[in-house]
Coordinates of C-alpha atoms and ligand atoms in Angstrom, one line a residue:
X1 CA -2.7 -4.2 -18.3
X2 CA -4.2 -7.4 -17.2
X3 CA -7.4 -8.4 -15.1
X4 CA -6.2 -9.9 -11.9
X5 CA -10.0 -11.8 -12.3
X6 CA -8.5 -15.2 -12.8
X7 CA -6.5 -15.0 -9.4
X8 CA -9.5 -17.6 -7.1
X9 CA -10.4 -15.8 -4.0
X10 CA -9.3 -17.9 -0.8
X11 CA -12.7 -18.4 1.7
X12 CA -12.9 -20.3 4.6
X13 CA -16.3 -21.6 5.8
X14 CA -16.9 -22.2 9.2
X15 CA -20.3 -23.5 11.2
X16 CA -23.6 -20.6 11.4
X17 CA -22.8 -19.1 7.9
X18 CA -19.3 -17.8 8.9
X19 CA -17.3 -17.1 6.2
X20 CA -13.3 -15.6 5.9
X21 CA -12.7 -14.2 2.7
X22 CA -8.7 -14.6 3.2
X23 CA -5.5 -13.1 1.4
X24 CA -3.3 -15.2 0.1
X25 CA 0.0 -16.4 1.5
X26 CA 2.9 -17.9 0.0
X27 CA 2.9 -20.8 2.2
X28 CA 0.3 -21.9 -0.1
X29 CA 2.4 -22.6 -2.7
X30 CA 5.8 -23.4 -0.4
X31 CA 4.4 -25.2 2.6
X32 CA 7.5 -26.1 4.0
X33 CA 8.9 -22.7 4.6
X34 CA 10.2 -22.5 7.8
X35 CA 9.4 -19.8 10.0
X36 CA 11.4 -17.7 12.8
X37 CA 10.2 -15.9 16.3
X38 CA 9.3 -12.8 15.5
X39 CA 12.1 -10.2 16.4
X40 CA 9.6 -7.7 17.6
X41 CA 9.2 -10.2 21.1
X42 CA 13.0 -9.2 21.9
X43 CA 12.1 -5.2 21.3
X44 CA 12.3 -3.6 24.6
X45 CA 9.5 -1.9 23.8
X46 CA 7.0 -4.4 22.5
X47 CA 8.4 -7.6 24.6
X48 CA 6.9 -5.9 27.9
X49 CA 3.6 -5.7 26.3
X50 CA 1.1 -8.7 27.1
X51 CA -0.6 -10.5 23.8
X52 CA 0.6 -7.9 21.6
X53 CA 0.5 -10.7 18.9
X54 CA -2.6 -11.2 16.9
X55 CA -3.4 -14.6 17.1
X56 CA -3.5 -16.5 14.2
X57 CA -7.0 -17.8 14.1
X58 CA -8.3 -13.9 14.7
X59 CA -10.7 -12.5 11.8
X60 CA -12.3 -9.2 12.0
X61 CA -16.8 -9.4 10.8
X62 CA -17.4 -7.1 7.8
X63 CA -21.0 -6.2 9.9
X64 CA -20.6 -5.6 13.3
X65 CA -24.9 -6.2 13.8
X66 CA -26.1 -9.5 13.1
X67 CA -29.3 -11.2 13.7
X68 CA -29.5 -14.0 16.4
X69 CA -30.8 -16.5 13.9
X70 CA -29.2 -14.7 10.6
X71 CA -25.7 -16.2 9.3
X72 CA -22.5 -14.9 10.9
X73 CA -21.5 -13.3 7.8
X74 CA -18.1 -12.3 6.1
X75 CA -14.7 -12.0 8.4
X76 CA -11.9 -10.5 6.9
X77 CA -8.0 -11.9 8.7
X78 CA -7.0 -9.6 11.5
X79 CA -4.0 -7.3 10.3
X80 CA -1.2 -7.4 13.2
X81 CA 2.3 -9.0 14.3
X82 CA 2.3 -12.7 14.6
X83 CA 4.5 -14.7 16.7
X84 CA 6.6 -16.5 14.5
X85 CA 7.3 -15.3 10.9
X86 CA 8.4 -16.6 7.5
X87 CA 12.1 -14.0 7.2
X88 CA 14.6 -13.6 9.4
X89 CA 15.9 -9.9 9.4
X90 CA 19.0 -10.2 7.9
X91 CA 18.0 -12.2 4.7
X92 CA 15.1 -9.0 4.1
X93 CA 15.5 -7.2 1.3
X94 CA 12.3 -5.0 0.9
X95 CA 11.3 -2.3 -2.3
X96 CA 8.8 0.0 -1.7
X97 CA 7.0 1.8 -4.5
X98 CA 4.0 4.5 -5.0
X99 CA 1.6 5.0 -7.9
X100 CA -1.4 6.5 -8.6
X101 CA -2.6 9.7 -7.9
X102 CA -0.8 11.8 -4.6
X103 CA -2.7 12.1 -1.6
X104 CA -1.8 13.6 1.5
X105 CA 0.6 11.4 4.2
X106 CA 1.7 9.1 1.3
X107 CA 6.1 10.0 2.8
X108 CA 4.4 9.5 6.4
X109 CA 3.2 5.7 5.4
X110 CA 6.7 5.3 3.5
X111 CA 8.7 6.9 6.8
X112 CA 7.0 4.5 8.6
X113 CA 7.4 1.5 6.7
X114 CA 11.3 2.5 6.9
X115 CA 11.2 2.8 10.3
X116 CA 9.1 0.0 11.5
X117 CA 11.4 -2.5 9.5
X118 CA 14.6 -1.1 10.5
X119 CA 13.7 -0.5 14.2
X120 CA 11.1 -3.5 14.8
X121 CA 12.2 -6.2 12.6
X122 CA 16.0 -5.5 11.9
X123 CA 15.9 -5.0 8.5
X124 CA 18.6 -3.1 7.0
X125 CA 18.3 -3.4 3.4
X126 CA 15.3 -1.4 1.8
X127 CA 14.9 -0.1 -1.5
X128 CA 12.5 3.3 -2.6
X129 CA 11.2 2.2 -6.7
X130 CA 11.7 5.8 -8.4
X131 CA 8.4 6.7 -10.1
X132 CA 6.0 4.0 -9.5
X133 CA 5.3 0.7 -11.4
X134 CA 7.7 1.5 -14.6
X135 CA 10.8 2.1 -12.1
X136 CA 11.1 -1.3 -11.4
X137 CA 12.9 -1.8 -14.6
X138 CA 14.5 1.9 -14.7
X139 CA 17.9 1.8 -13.2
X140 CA 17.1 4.8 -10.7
X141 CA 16.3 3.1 -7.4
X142 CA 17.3 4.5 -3.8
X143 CA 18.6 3.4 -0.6
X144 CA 15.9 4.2 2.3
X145 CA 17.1 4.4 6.0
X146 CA 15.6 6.1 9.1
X147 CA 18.0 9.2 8.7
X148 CA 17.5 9.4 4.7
X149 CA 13.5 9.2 5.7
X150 CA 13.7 11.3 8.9
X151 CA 11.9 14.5 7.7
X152 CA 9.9 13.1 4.5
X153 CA 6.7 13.4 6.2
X154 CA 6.9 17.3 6.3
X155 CA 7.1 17.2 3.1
X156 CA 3.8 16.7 0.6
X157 CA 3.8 14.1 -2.4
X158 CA 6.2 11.3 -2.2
X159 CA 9.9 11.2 -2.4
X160 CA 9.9 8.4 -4.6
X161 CA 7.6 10.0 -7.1
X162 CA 4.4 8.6 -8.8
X163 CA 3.0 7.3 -12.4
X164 CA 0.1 6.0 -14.3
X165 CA 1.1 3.0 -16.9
X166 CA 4.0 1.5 -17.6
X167 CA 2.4 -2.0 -15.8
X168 CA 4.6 -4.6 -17.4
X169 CA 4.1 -7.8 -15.2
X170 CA 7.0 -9.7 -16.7
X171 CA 9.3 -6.9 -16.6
X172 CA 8.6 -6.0 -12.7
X173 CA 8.8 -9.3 -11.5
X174 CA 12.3 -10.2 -13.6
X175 CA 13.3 -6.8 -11.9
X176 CA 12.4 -8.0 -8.5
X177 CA 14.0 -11.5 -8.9
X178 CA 17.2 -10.0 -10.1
X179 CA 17.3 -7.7 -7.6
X180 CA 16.9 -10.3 -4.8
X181 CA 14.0 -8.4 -3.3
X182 CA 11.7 -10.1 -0.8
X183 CA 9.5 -8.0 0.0
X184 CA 7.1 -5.6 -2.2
X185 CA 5.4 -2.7 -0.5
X186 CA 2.6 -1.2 -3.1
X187 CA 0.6 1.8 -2.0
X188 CA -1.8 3.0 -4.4
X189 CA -5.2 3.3 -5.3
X190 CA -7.6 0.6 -6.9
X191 CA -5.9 0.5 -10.5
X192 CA -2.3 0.0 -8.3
X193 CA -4.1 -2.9 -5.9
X194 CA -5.3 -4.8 -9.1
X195 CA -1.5 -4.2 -10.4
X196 CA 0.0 -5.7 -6.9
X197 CA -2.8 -8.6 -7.4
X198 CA -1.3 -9.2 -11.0
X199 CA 2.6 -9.0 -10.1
X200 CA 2.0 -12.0 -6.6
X201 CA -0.1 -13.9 -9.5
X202 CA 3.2 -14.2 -11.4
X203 CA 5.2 -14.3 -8.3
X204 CA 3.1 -17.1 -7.3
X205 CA 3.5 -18.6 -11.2
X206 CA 7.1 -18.4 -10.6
X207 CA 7.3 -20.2 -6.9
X208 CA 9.5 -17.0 -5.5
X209 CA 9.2 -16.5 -1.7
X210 CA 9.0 -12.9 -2.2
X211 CA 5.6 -11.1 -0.1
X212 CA 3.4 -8.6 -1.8
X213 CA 1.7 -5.9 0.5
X214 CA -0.7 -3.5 -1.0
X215 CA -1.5 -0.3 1.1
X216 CA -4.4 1.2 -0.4
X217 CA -4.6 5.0 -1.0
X218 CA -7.7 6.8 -2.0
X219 CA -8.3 11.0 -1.0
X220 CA -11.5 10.6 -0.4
X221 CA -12.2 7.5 1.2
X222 CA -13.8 5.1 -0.9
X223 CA -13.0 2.3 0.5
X224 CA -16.1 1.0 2.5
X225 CA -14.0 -1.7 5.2
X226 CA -12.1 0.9 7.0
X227 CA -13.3 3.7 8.6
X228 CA -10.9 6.6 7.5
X229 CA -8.2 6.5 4.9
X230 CA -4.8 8.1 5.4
X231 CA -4.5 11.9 4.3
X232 CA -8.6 12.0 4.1
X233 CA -8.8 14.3 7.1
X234 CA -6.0 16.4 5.6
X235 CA -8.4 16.3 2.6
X236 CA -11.3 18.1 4.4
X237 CA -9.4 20.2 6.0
X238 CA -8.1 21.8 2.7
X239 CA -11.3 21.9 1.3
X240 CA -13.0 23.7 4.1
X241 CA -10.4 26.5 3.3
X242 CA -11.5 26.7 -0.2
X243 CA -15.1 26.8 1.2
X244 CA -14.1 29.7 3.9
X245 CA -12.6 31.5 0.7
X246 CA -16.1 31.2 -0.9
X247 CA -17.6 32.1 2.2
X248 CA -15.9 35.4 1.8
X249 CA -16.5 35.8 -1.7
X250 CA -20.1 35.1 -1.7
X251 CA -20.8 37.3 0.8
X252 CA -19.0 40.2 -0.3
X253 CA -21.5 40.7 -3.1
X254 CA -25.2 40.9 -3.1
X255 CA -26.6 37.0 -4.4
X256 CA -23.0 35.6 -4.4
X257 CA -23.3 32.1 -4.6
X258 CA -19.9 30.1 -3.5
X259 CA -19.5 26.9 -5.5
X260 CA -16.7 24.9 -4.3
X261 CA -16.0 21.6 -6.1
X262 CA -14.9 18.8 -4.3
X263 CA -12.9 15.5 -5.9
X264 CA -14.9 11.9 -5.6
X265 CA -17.1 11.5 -8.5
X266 CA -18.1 7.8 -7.0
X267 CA -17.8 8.4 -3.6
X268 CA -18.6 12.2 -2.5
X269 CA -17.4 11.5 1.0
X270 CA -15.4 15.0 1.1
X271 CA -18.2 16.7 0.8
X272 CA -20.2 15.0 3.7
X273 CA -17.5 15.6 6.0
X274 CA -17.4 19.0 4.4
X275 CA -21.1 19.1 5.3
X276 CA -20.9 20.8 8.9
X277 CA -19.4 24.0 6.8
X278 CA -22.5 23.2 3.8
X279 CA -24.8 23.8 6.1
X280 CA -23.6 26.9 7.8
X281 CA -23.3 29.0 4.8
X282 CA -25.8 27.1 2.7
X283 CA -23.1 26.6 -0.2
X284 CA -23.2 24.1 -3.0
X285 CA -20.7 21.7 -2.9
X286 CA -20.0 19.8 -6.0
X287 CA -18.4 16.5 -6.6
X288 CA -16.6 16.0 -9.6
Ligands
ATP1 N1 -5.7 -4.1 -14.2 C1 -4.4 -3.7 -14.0 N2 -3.4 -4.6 -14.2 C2 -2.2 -4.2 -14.0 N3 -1.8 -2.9 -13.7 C3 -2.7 -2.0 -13.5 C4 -4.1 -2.3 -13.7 N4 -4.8 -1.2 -13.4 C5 -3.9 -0.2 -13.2 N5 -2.7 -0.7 -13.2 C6 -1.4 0.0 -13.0 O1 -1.5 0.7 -11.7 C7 -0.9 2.0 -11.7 C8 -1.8 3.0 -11.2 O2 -3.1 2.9 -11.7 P1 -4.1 4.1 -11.8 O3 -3.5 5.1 -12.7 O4 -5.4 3.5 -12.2 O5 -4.2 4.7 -10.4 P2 -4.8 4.2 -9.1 O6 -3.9 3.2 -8.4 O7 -6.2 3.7 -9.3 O8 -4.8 5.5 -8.2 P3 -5.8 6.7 -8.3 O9 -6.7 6.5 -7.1 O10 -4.9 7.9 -8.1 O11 -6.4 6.8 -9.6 C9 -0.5 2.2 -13.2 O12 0.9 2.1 -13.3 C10 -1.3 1.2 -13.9 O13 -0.6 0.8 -15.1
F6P2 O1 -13.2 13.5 -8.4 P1 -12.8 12.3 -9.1 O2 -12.5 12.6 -10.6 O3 -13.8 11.2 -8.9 O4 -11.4 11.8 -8.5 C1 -11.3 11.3 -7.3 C2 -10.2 10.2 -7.3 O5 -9.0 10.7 -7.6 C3 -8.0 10.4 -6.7 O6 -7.8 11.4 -5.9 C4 -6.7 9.9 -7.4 O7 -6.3 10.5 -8.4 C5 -8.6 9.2 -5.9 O8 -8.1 9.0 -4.6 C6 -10.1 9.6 -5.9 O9 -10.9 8.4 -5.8

């Protein structure tokens, strides 16, 4: 495993203390790329839809209250569809790949992904990595399409499976160039992230035009930018049946005491959310 520390961070300082912590983009390494209208503007569905683009220019403030005369503060970019963009559909060929720990909706974000690039962008050629990081260099690999994804998201887990290890940044990259892939789609949790950071640091060694997306996963929501992670609320609601169970338990018996212990060592946000059921039966509620 390597520390992605050495990759510099890309900010952008603007007048009144504004600052953009950006991502990077491999423009910055192949400024000449040329870039295509995106094909969503020809979708009957989006093209009808005024300034569905997000400009380019657009950053979201990390602190939505600021002080009159205190500095602007830190902007992250805007996510969202720009107007032009650096593939054309047919030259596409994207992997996706899932690591980590499971958490709930992790074959919803992969149906979408599916979908949205076959539907909205045209992209016909998409690749599921069996068994997270190490399956980039397994031979086990399979062909994703809207019918082969159409009822994953019924289903818990992830249909391409999940590890821990087997992070070999040479090895996933050579896998990736002889593959022709384009386009890396990495969900996972923190450990995963600094793995995505460490494979576009050697992409971006290597001067490939291939795009690294990580989609962060975390159960209980420790990630402080966004407001709810995905399968969170399926989280709490799993856990309030275990504290319903206690419930019953508890008060079958004279003193019973329900303990129900909740995942998030760091974080604990479970069992806030899990509060409004804390406080009607009085229950402990342990982190990890
Ligand atoms: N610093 C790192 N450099 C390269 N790869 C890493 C690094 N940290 C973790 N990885 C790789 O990322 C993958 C997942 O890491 P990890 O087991 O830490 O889970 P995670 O993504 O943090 O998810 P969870 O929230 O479930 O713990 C593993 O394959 C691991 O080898
Ligand atoms: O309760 P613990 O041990 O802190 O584990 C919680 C962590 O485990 C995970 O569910 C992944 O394994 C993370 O999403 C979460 O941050």
């Amino acid at each position: 495993m390597e520390n992605p520390g050495d990759s510099q961070m890309k900010l952008v300082t603007g007048p009144g203390g504004y600052v953009l912590e950006d991502v990077p983009h491999f423009t910055d390494y192949l400024p000449d790329l040329p870039s295509y209208p995106n094909p969503l503007q020809d979708n009957p569905a989006y093209s009808v839809v005024k300034q569905y683009f997000v400009n380019d220019d657009d950053t979201v403030p990390q602190k939505v209250v600021v002080h009159k005369d205190g500095p602007r503060g830190v902007h992250f970019r805007r996510a969202g569809p720009r107007q032009r963009v650096y593939f054309e559909s047919d030259e596409v060929h994207a992997c996706i790949v899932t690591c980590g720990g499971l958490c709930p909706g992790l074959n919803t974000v992969i149906r979408e992904i599916v979908c949205g690039l076959y539907h909205m962008y045209g992209v016909r050629k998409i690749l599921g990595i069996d068994g997270g990081y190490r399956g980039f260099y397994a031979k086990n690999t399979v062909t994703l399409t809207p019918k082969f994804v159409n009822d994953i998201h019924k289903r818990g887990g992830t249909i391409l499976g999940t590890s821990r290890g087997g992070h070999s940044k040479s090895k996933i990259v050579d896998s990736i160039q002889d593959r022709g892939i384009n386009q890396v789609y990495i969900i996972g949790g923190d450990g995963t992230q600094r793995g995505a950071a460490v494979i576009f640091e050697e992409i971006r060694r290597r001067g490939l035009k291939v795009a690294v997306a990580g989609i962060p996963k975390t159960i209980d929501n420790d990630i402080p930018v966004i407001d709810k992670s995905f399968g969170f609320d399926t989280a709490v609601e799993e856990a309030q049946r275990a504290i319903n169970s206690a419930h019953v338990e508890a008060t079958s018996i004279e003193n019973g005491i329900g303990l129900v212990k909740l995942m998030g060592r760091y974080s604990g946000m479970l069992s806030c959310y899990d509060y409004d059921r804390w406080t009607l039966y009085n229950y402990a509620i342990a982190t990890a």
